[in-house]
Coordinates of C-alpha atoms and ligand atoms in Angstrom, one line a residue:
M1 CA -16.9 -39.1 22.3
T2 CA -20.4 -38.0 22.2
P3 CA -22.4 -41.0 23.1
S4 CA -25.6 -39.9 20.7
Q5 CA -23.9 -40.0 17.6
P6 CA -26.2 -41.5 15.3
T7 CA -22.5 -42.9 12.8
R8 CA -22.5 -46.6 12.8
R9 CA -18.7 -46.0 14.0
P10 CA -17.0 -42.9 15.1
T11 CA -15.9 -40.3 12.9
D12 CA -13.7 -37.4 13.0
A13 CA -16.5 -35.5 13.8
A14 CA -17.1 -37.2 17.5
Y15 CA -13.7 -35.9 18.2
G16 CA -14.0 -32.8 17.7
D17 CA -14.4 -30.2 20.2
R18 CA -17.7 -28.6 20.1
E19 CA -17.0 -26.0 22.5
T20 CA -14.7 -24.1 20.3
K21 CA -16.1 -20.7 19.3
Y22 CA -15.0 -19.5 15.9
P23 CA -14.7 -15.6 14.9
T24 CA -17.6 -15.0 13.0
E25 CA -17.4 -10.9 13.7
L26 CA -14.3 -11.3 11.4
L27 CA -16.7 -12.1 8.3
N28 CA -18.6 -8.3 8.9
L29 CA -15.6 -6.4 10.2
P30 CA -15.5 -3.3 7.9
W31 CA -11.6 -2.8 6.6
I32 CA -9.8 0.4 5.1
D33 CA -7.4 -0.5 2.3
V34 CA -4.9 2.9 2.8
H35 CA -2.9 2.2 -0.4
N36 CA -4.3 1.0 -3.6
H37 CA -4.4 2.0 -7.0
A38 CA -8.7 1.1 -7.8
H39 CA -9.6 3.9 -10.5
T40 CA -6.8 1.8 -12.8
L41 CA -8.9 -1.5 -12.3
S42 CA -11.8 -2.9 -13.7
W43 CA -15.6 -1.9 -12.5
D44 CA -15.3 -5.8 -11.4
D45 CA -12.4 -5.8 -9.3
R46 CA -13.7 -2.4 -7.6
E47 CA -17.1 -4.8 -7.0
R48 CA -15.0 -7.3 -5.5
Y49 CA -13.6 -4.9 -2.8
A50 CA -17.4 -3.5 -2.3
L51 CA -18.5 -7.6 -1.7
A52 CA -15.8 -8.4 0.4
G53 CA -16.3 -5.6 3.3
C54 CA -14.2 -2.6 1.8
R55 CA -15.5 0.2 3.9
A56 CA -13.6 3.2 2.8
M57 CA -10.0 3.5 0.4
V58 CA -7.3 5.6 -0.3
M59 CA -6.6 5.4 -4.7
V60 CA -3.4 6.7 -5.1
A61 CA -3.0 8.8 -8.1
S62 CA 0.7 8.7 -8.8
G63 CA 3.1 6.7 -10.6
Y64 CA 5.3 7.0 -13.6
H65 CA 3.0 3.6 -14.7
W66 CA 0.4 5.6 -16.5
T67 CA 2.0 8.0 -17.9
P68 CA 2.3 7.5 -21.6
Y69 CA 6.1 9.7 -22.2
K70 CA 9.2 8.7 -20.8
P71 CA 10.9 10.7 -18.8
V72 CA 7.9 12.2 -17.6
R73 CA 7.2 15.8 -16.9
A74 CA 4.6 17.6 -14.4
A75 CA 2.0 17.9 -16.8
D76 CA 1.5 14.0 -17.4
V77 CA 1.6 13.6 -13.5
R78 CA -0.9 16.4 -13.0
Y79 CA -3.3 14.4 -15.9
L80 CA -3.2 11.5 -13.5
W81 CA -4.2 13.6 -10.7
D82 CA -6.9 15.2 -12.8
D83 CA -8.2 11.8 -13.8
A84 CA -8.6 10.3 -10.0
I85 CA -10.3 13.6 -8.9
N86 CA -12.8 12.9 -12.4
R87 CA -13.5 9.5 -11.9
R88 CA -13.8 9.2 -7.7
P89 CA -17.5 10.1 -7.3
A90 CA -18.5 7.7 -10.0
I91 CA -16.6 5.2 -8.4
E92 CA -18.1 5.9 -4.7
R93 CA -21.8 6.1 -6.6
D94 CA -21.4 2.5 -8.1
H95 CA -19.6 0.5 -5.3
F96 CA -21.0 2.9 -2.0
V97 CA -17.2 2.7 -0.8
E98 CA -15.8 5.7 0.7
A99 CA -13.0 6.5 -2.1
K100 CA -10.8 9.0 -1.2
L101 CA -7.3 10.3 -2.8
G102 CA -3.6 10.2 -2.4
L103 CA -2.0 12.7 -5.1
G104 CA 2.2 13.0 -4.8
I105 CA 5.1 12.2 -6.4
H106 CA 6.3 9.3 -7.4
T107 CA 10.5 9.1 -7.9
G108 CA 10.4 6.0 -9.8
V109 CA 11.0 7.9 -12.8
R110 CA 12.8 11.5 -13.3
I111 CA 10.5 14.0 -13.6
E112 CA 11.8 16.8 -16.1
N113 CA 10.3 19.9 -14.1
P114 CA 9.1 18.5 -10.5
D115 CA 8.6 22.2 -9.2
E116 CA 5.6 23.0 -11.5
L117 CA 4.5 19.7 -9.2
L118 CA 4.7 21.4 -6.7
G119 CA 3.8 24.7 -6.8
A120 CA 0.3 23.4 -7.8
M121 CA 0.2 20.5 -4.9
G122 CA -1.1 23.0 -2.3
D123 CA -4.0 23.8 -4.1
Y124 CA -4.9 19.8 -4.6
L125 CA -4.4 19.4 -1.5
E126 CA -6.8 21.8 0.0
L127 CA -9.8 19.4 -1.6
E128 CA -11.9 17.1 1.0
E129 CA -11.3 14.3 -1.5
V130 CA -7.8 14.2 -0.9
V131 CA -7.0 12.7 2.2
A132 CA -3.0 12.2 1.9
V133 CA 0.6 13.0 0.1
G134 CA 1.8 9.9 -2.2
E135 CA 2.8 7.3 -2.7
T136 CA 6.6 9.1 -2.3
G137 CA 10.0 8.7 -0.7
V138 CA 13.0 8.3 -2.2
T139 CA 14.2 5.5 -4.9
P140 CA 17.3 3.6 -4.8
S141 CA 17.3 3.2 -9.2
Q142 CA 14.5 4.0 -12.1
H143 CA 12.5 3.3 -14.7
V144 CA 13.7 4.7 -18.3
S145 CA 15.9 7.7 -16.9
R146 CA 18.2 8.3 -13.2
W147 CA 16.9 10.4 -10.9
E148 CA 20.1 12.0 -8.4
L149 CA 19.4 11.1 -4.8
D150 CA 20.0 14.6 -3.9
E151 CA 17.0 16.0 -5.9
Q152 CA 15.0 13.0 -5.1
R153 CA 15.3 14.1 -1.1
A154 CA 14.6 17.9 -2.0
V155 CA 11.2 16.4 -4.0
V156 CA 10.1 14.0 -1.3
E157 CA 10.9 16.6 1.3
A158 CA 9.3 19.4 -0.3
Q159 CA 5.9 17.2 -0.3
M160 CA 6.4 16.2 3.2
E161 CA 6.4 20.2 4.3
L162 CA 3.2 20.2 1.7
A163 CA 1.5 17.7 4.1
A164 CA 2.7 19.2 7.4
D165 CA 1.0 22.6 6.3
H166 CA -2.5 20.8 5.1
D167 CA -1.8 18.8 7.7
L168 CA -2.3 15.4 6.0
P169 CA -0.3 12.0 6.4
V170 CA 2.4 11.0 3.8
I171 CA 2.4 7.6 2.1
L172 CA 5.8 6.7 1.8
H173 CA 6.7 3.9 -1.5
T174 CA 9.8 2.1 1.0
P175 CA 11.8 -0.1 -1.5
N176 CA 11.5 -3.7 -0.9
Q177 CA 14.5 -6.0 -1.8
S178 CA 13.6 -8.6 -4.1
S179 CA 12.9 -11.7 -3.4
D180 CA 15.7 -14.4 -5.0
S181 CA 13.8 -17.3 -6.5
G182 CA 16.9 -18.3 -7.7
R183 CA 16.3 -17.8 -11.4
S184 CA 15.5 -14.8 -13.7
Y185 CA 13.6 -14.5 -16.6
R186 CA 14.3 -14.1 -20.2
P187 CA 15.5 -10.7 -20.3
E188 CA 13.5 -9.5 -23.1
L189 CA 10.6 -11.0 -20.5
G190 CA 10.9 -9.5 -17.9
T191 CA 8.5 -10.7 -14.9
P192 CA 5.4 -11.9 -15.8
G193 CA 2.8 -10.1 -14.2
Y194 CA 4.1 -7.1 -14.2
E195 CA 3.9 -4.7 -17.1
K196 CA 6.9 -2.5 -17.6
N197 CA 8.8 -2.3 -20.5
P198 CA 11.9 -4.8 -19.4
G199 CA 15.7 -3.7 -19.4
L200 CA 15.1 -0.6 -19.0
G201 CA 15.9 -0.4 -15.1
Q202 CA 19.0 2.5 -14.7
D203 CA 21.7 1.9 -12.3
P204 CA 21.1 2.1 -8.5
V205 CA 21.6 6.0 -7.1
I206 CA 21.8 4.5 -3.4
D207 CA 25.2 2.4 -3.5
G208 CA 25.9 0.0 -0.3
E209 CA 24.6 -3.1 1.6
N210 CA 21.1 -2.8 1.8
P211 CA 19.5 0.1 -0.7
A212 CA 15.9 -0.7 0.5
L213 CA 16.7 0.4 3.9
E214 CA 18.9 3.6 3.2
A215 CA 16.3 4.6 1.0
V216 CA 13.7 4.6 4.2
K217 CA 15.9 6.1 6.8
V218 CA 17.2 9.0 3.8
D219 CA 12.9 9.2 3.8
V220 CA 12.7 9.5 7.5
E221 CA 15.3 12.4 7.6
A222 CA 13.5 14.6 5.0
A223 CA 10.5 13.8 7.1
R224 CA 12.3 15.7 10.2
D225 CA 13.8 18.2 8.1
A226 CA 9.8 18.7 6.9
G227 CA 8.8 19.4 10.1
L228 CA 6.3 16.4 9.5
A229 CA 5.5 14.5 12.7
E230 CA 6.5 11.0 12.4
K231 CA 3.0 10.1 13.3
R232 CA 1.9 11.1 10.2
V233 CA 4.3 9.0 8.2
V234 CA 2.7 5.8 6.5
A235 CA 5.4 3.4 5.2
S236 CA 3.8 1.1 3.2
H237 CA 5.3 -1.7 1.6
A238 CA 6.9 -2.4 5.0
D239 CA 8.8 -6.1 5.3
P240 CA 11.3 -8.1 7.2
N241 CA 13.8 -5.8 5.8
N242 CA 12.5 -2.1 7.2
T243 CA 10.3 -3.6 10.2
A244 CA 13.0 -3.1 13.2
Y245 CA 14.3 0.2 11.9
L246 CA 10.5 1.8 11.5
M247 CA 9.2 0.3 14.8
E248 CA 12.4 1.3 16.9
E249 CA 14.0 4.2 15.7
T250 CA 10.7 5.8 14.6
D251 CA 7.2 6.9 15.2
C252 CA 5.9 6.1 12.1
Y253 CA 3.3 3.8 11.5
L254 CA 4.2 0.4 9.0
S255 CA 1.4 -0.6 6.4
Y256 CA 2.2 -4.2 5.1
T257 CA 1.4 -4.3 1.0
I258 CA -0.4 -8.1 0.8
G259 CA -2.1 -7.6 -2.7
H260 CA 0.8 -9.1 -4.7
S261 CA 3.1 -11.1 -2.5
W262 CA 3.9 -12.9 -5.2
L263 CA 6.3 -10.5 -6.5
I264 CA 7.4 -9.0 -3.2
G265 CA 7.3 -11.5 -0.6
V266 CA 5.2 -10.5 2.2
D267 CA 2.4 -11.6 3.2
A268 CA -0.2 -12.4 6.4
G269 CA 2.6 -13.9 8.3
D270 CA 5.0 -10.9 8.3
V271 CA 2.0 -9.1 9.5
A272 CA 1.6 -11.2 12.4
D273 CA 4.8 -11.5 13.1
A274 CA 4.7 -7.8 13.5
I275 CA 1.8 -7.6 15.9
E276 CA 3.2 -10.2 18.3
A277 CA 6.6 -8.5 18.0
Y278 CA 5.4 -4.6 18.4
G279 CA 1.4 -4.7 19.2
P280 CA -1.2 -3.4 16.9
D281 CA -1.1 0.2 17.6
R282 CA 1.2 0.7 14.6
I283 CA 1.0 -1.4 12.1
M284 CA -1.6 -1.5 8.8
V285 CA -2.4 -3.3 5.8
D286 CA -3.0 -2.2 2.3
T287 CA -3.0 -4.2 -1.3
D288 CA -1.7 -1.7 -3.7
C289 CA -3.8 -3.2 -6.0
A290 CA -3.3 -1.8 -9.8
N291 CA -4.3 -2.5 -13.3
V292 CA -0.1 -3.2 -14.2
L293 CA 0.7 -5.6 -11.9
R294 CA -1.2 -9.1 -10.9
T295 CA -2.9 -8.2 -7.8
D296 CA -6.0 -9.5 -5.5
P297 CA -8.8 -7.1 -4.6
L298 CA -9.8 -9.4 -2.1
A299 CA -6.1 -10.0 -1.0
L300 CA -7.1 -7.7 2.8
K301 CA -10.6 -9.8 3.6
R302 CA -8.1 -12.6 2.9
A303 CA -5.7 -11.7 5.3
I304 CA -8.3 -10.6 8.3
L305 CA -9.5 -14.3 8.4
E306 CA -5.6 -15.7 7.7
L307 CA -4.6 -13.1 10.8
Y308 CA -7.0 -14.8 13.3
R309 CA -5.3 -18.5 12.3
Y310 CA -2.1 -17.0 12.9
G311 CA -3.4 -16.6 16.2
I312 CA -4.0 -12.9 16.2
D313 CA -6.6 -11.9 18.6
P314 CA -9.8 -10.4 16.6
E315 CA -9.2 -7.5 18.5
A316 CA -6.0 -6.4 17.4
I317 CA -7.0 -7.8 13.7
R318 CA -10.2 -4.7 14.5
T319 CA -7.1 -2.4 15.1
V320 CA -5.0 -2.8 12.1
V321 CA -7.4 -3.4 9.3
L322 CA -9.7 -0.6 10.7
E323 CA -9.1 1.8 13.6
N324 CA -5.4 2.8 12.6
P325 CA -6.0 3.9 9.2
R326 CA -9.7 5.6 10.2
E327 CA -7.3 7.6 13.0
V328 CA -4.7 8.3 10.3
F329 CA -6.5 9.4 7.3
G330 CA -9.6 10.6 8.9
I331 CA -12.2 8.3 6.3
G332 CA -14.0 5.2 7.4
G333 CA -16.0 6.4 10.5
Ligands
LIG1 ZN1 1.0 1.6 -5.2

């Protein structure tokens, strides 16, 4: 107790450790979100990224969620790419965040004529604003229309070849095991917070004990066959189900998606565990924020504070949220 306490009797403050230094540098630490769909968010949500210190982001323009027609045709995905290219400069102008693009072919729903997209993709990858291919990666089960595994794999591998040719990293969509809450929602309602026509999920094309992990293994094999260095693969939606495999048997980066923890069960605690177990050198964090989901544009900033609270050093936090994304995507410098 400090003798100079003016309070009538000792308060909690008198027992505090006045020597503790708090990591004030984290309040202004710039960060990079390597996987979001911010072009689908509201203006206010994008402003939240800016206010929270986001330096740069990769806005991923792929995904069946935003195409009105199912099954999807090449032209529908092409529209998504063009829409993002069209709107990106205004987003940078309005919020001062460096907003770059990831373009790819998502396999969450079958695309009728993917070769047409693959044929056009090379020219898109020449654009200076395109810094990644993706998100892509084989998916165990599709929405609306099944896509056989060998066909999906061919589309993923072809994108990886393009990425290797254009010296771009690939953002992998790694499937998560759904966290079992013990209850399911009325089938006609689906999952609240996830805008999706319920009941249209198709039978899986990957069987076995652990289809989510099998899918990642197929992707890594595809990268090897495509001649894409594993260091150029960023496995987004990394989780406890795929961390050991990716860390111990590959050189891929792992990006933990923490913008919709309520859905996939991954949060800053998982990131802290991974940093403690494997060091920060191949770890990133992303939000995957999108308008079709209940997501939090402040999630990455919150994770920075949370990682410190969980015992991670500011130096390692900086590596994970800034240095690694800079290195791999060449943005936010
Ligand atoms: Zn995404």
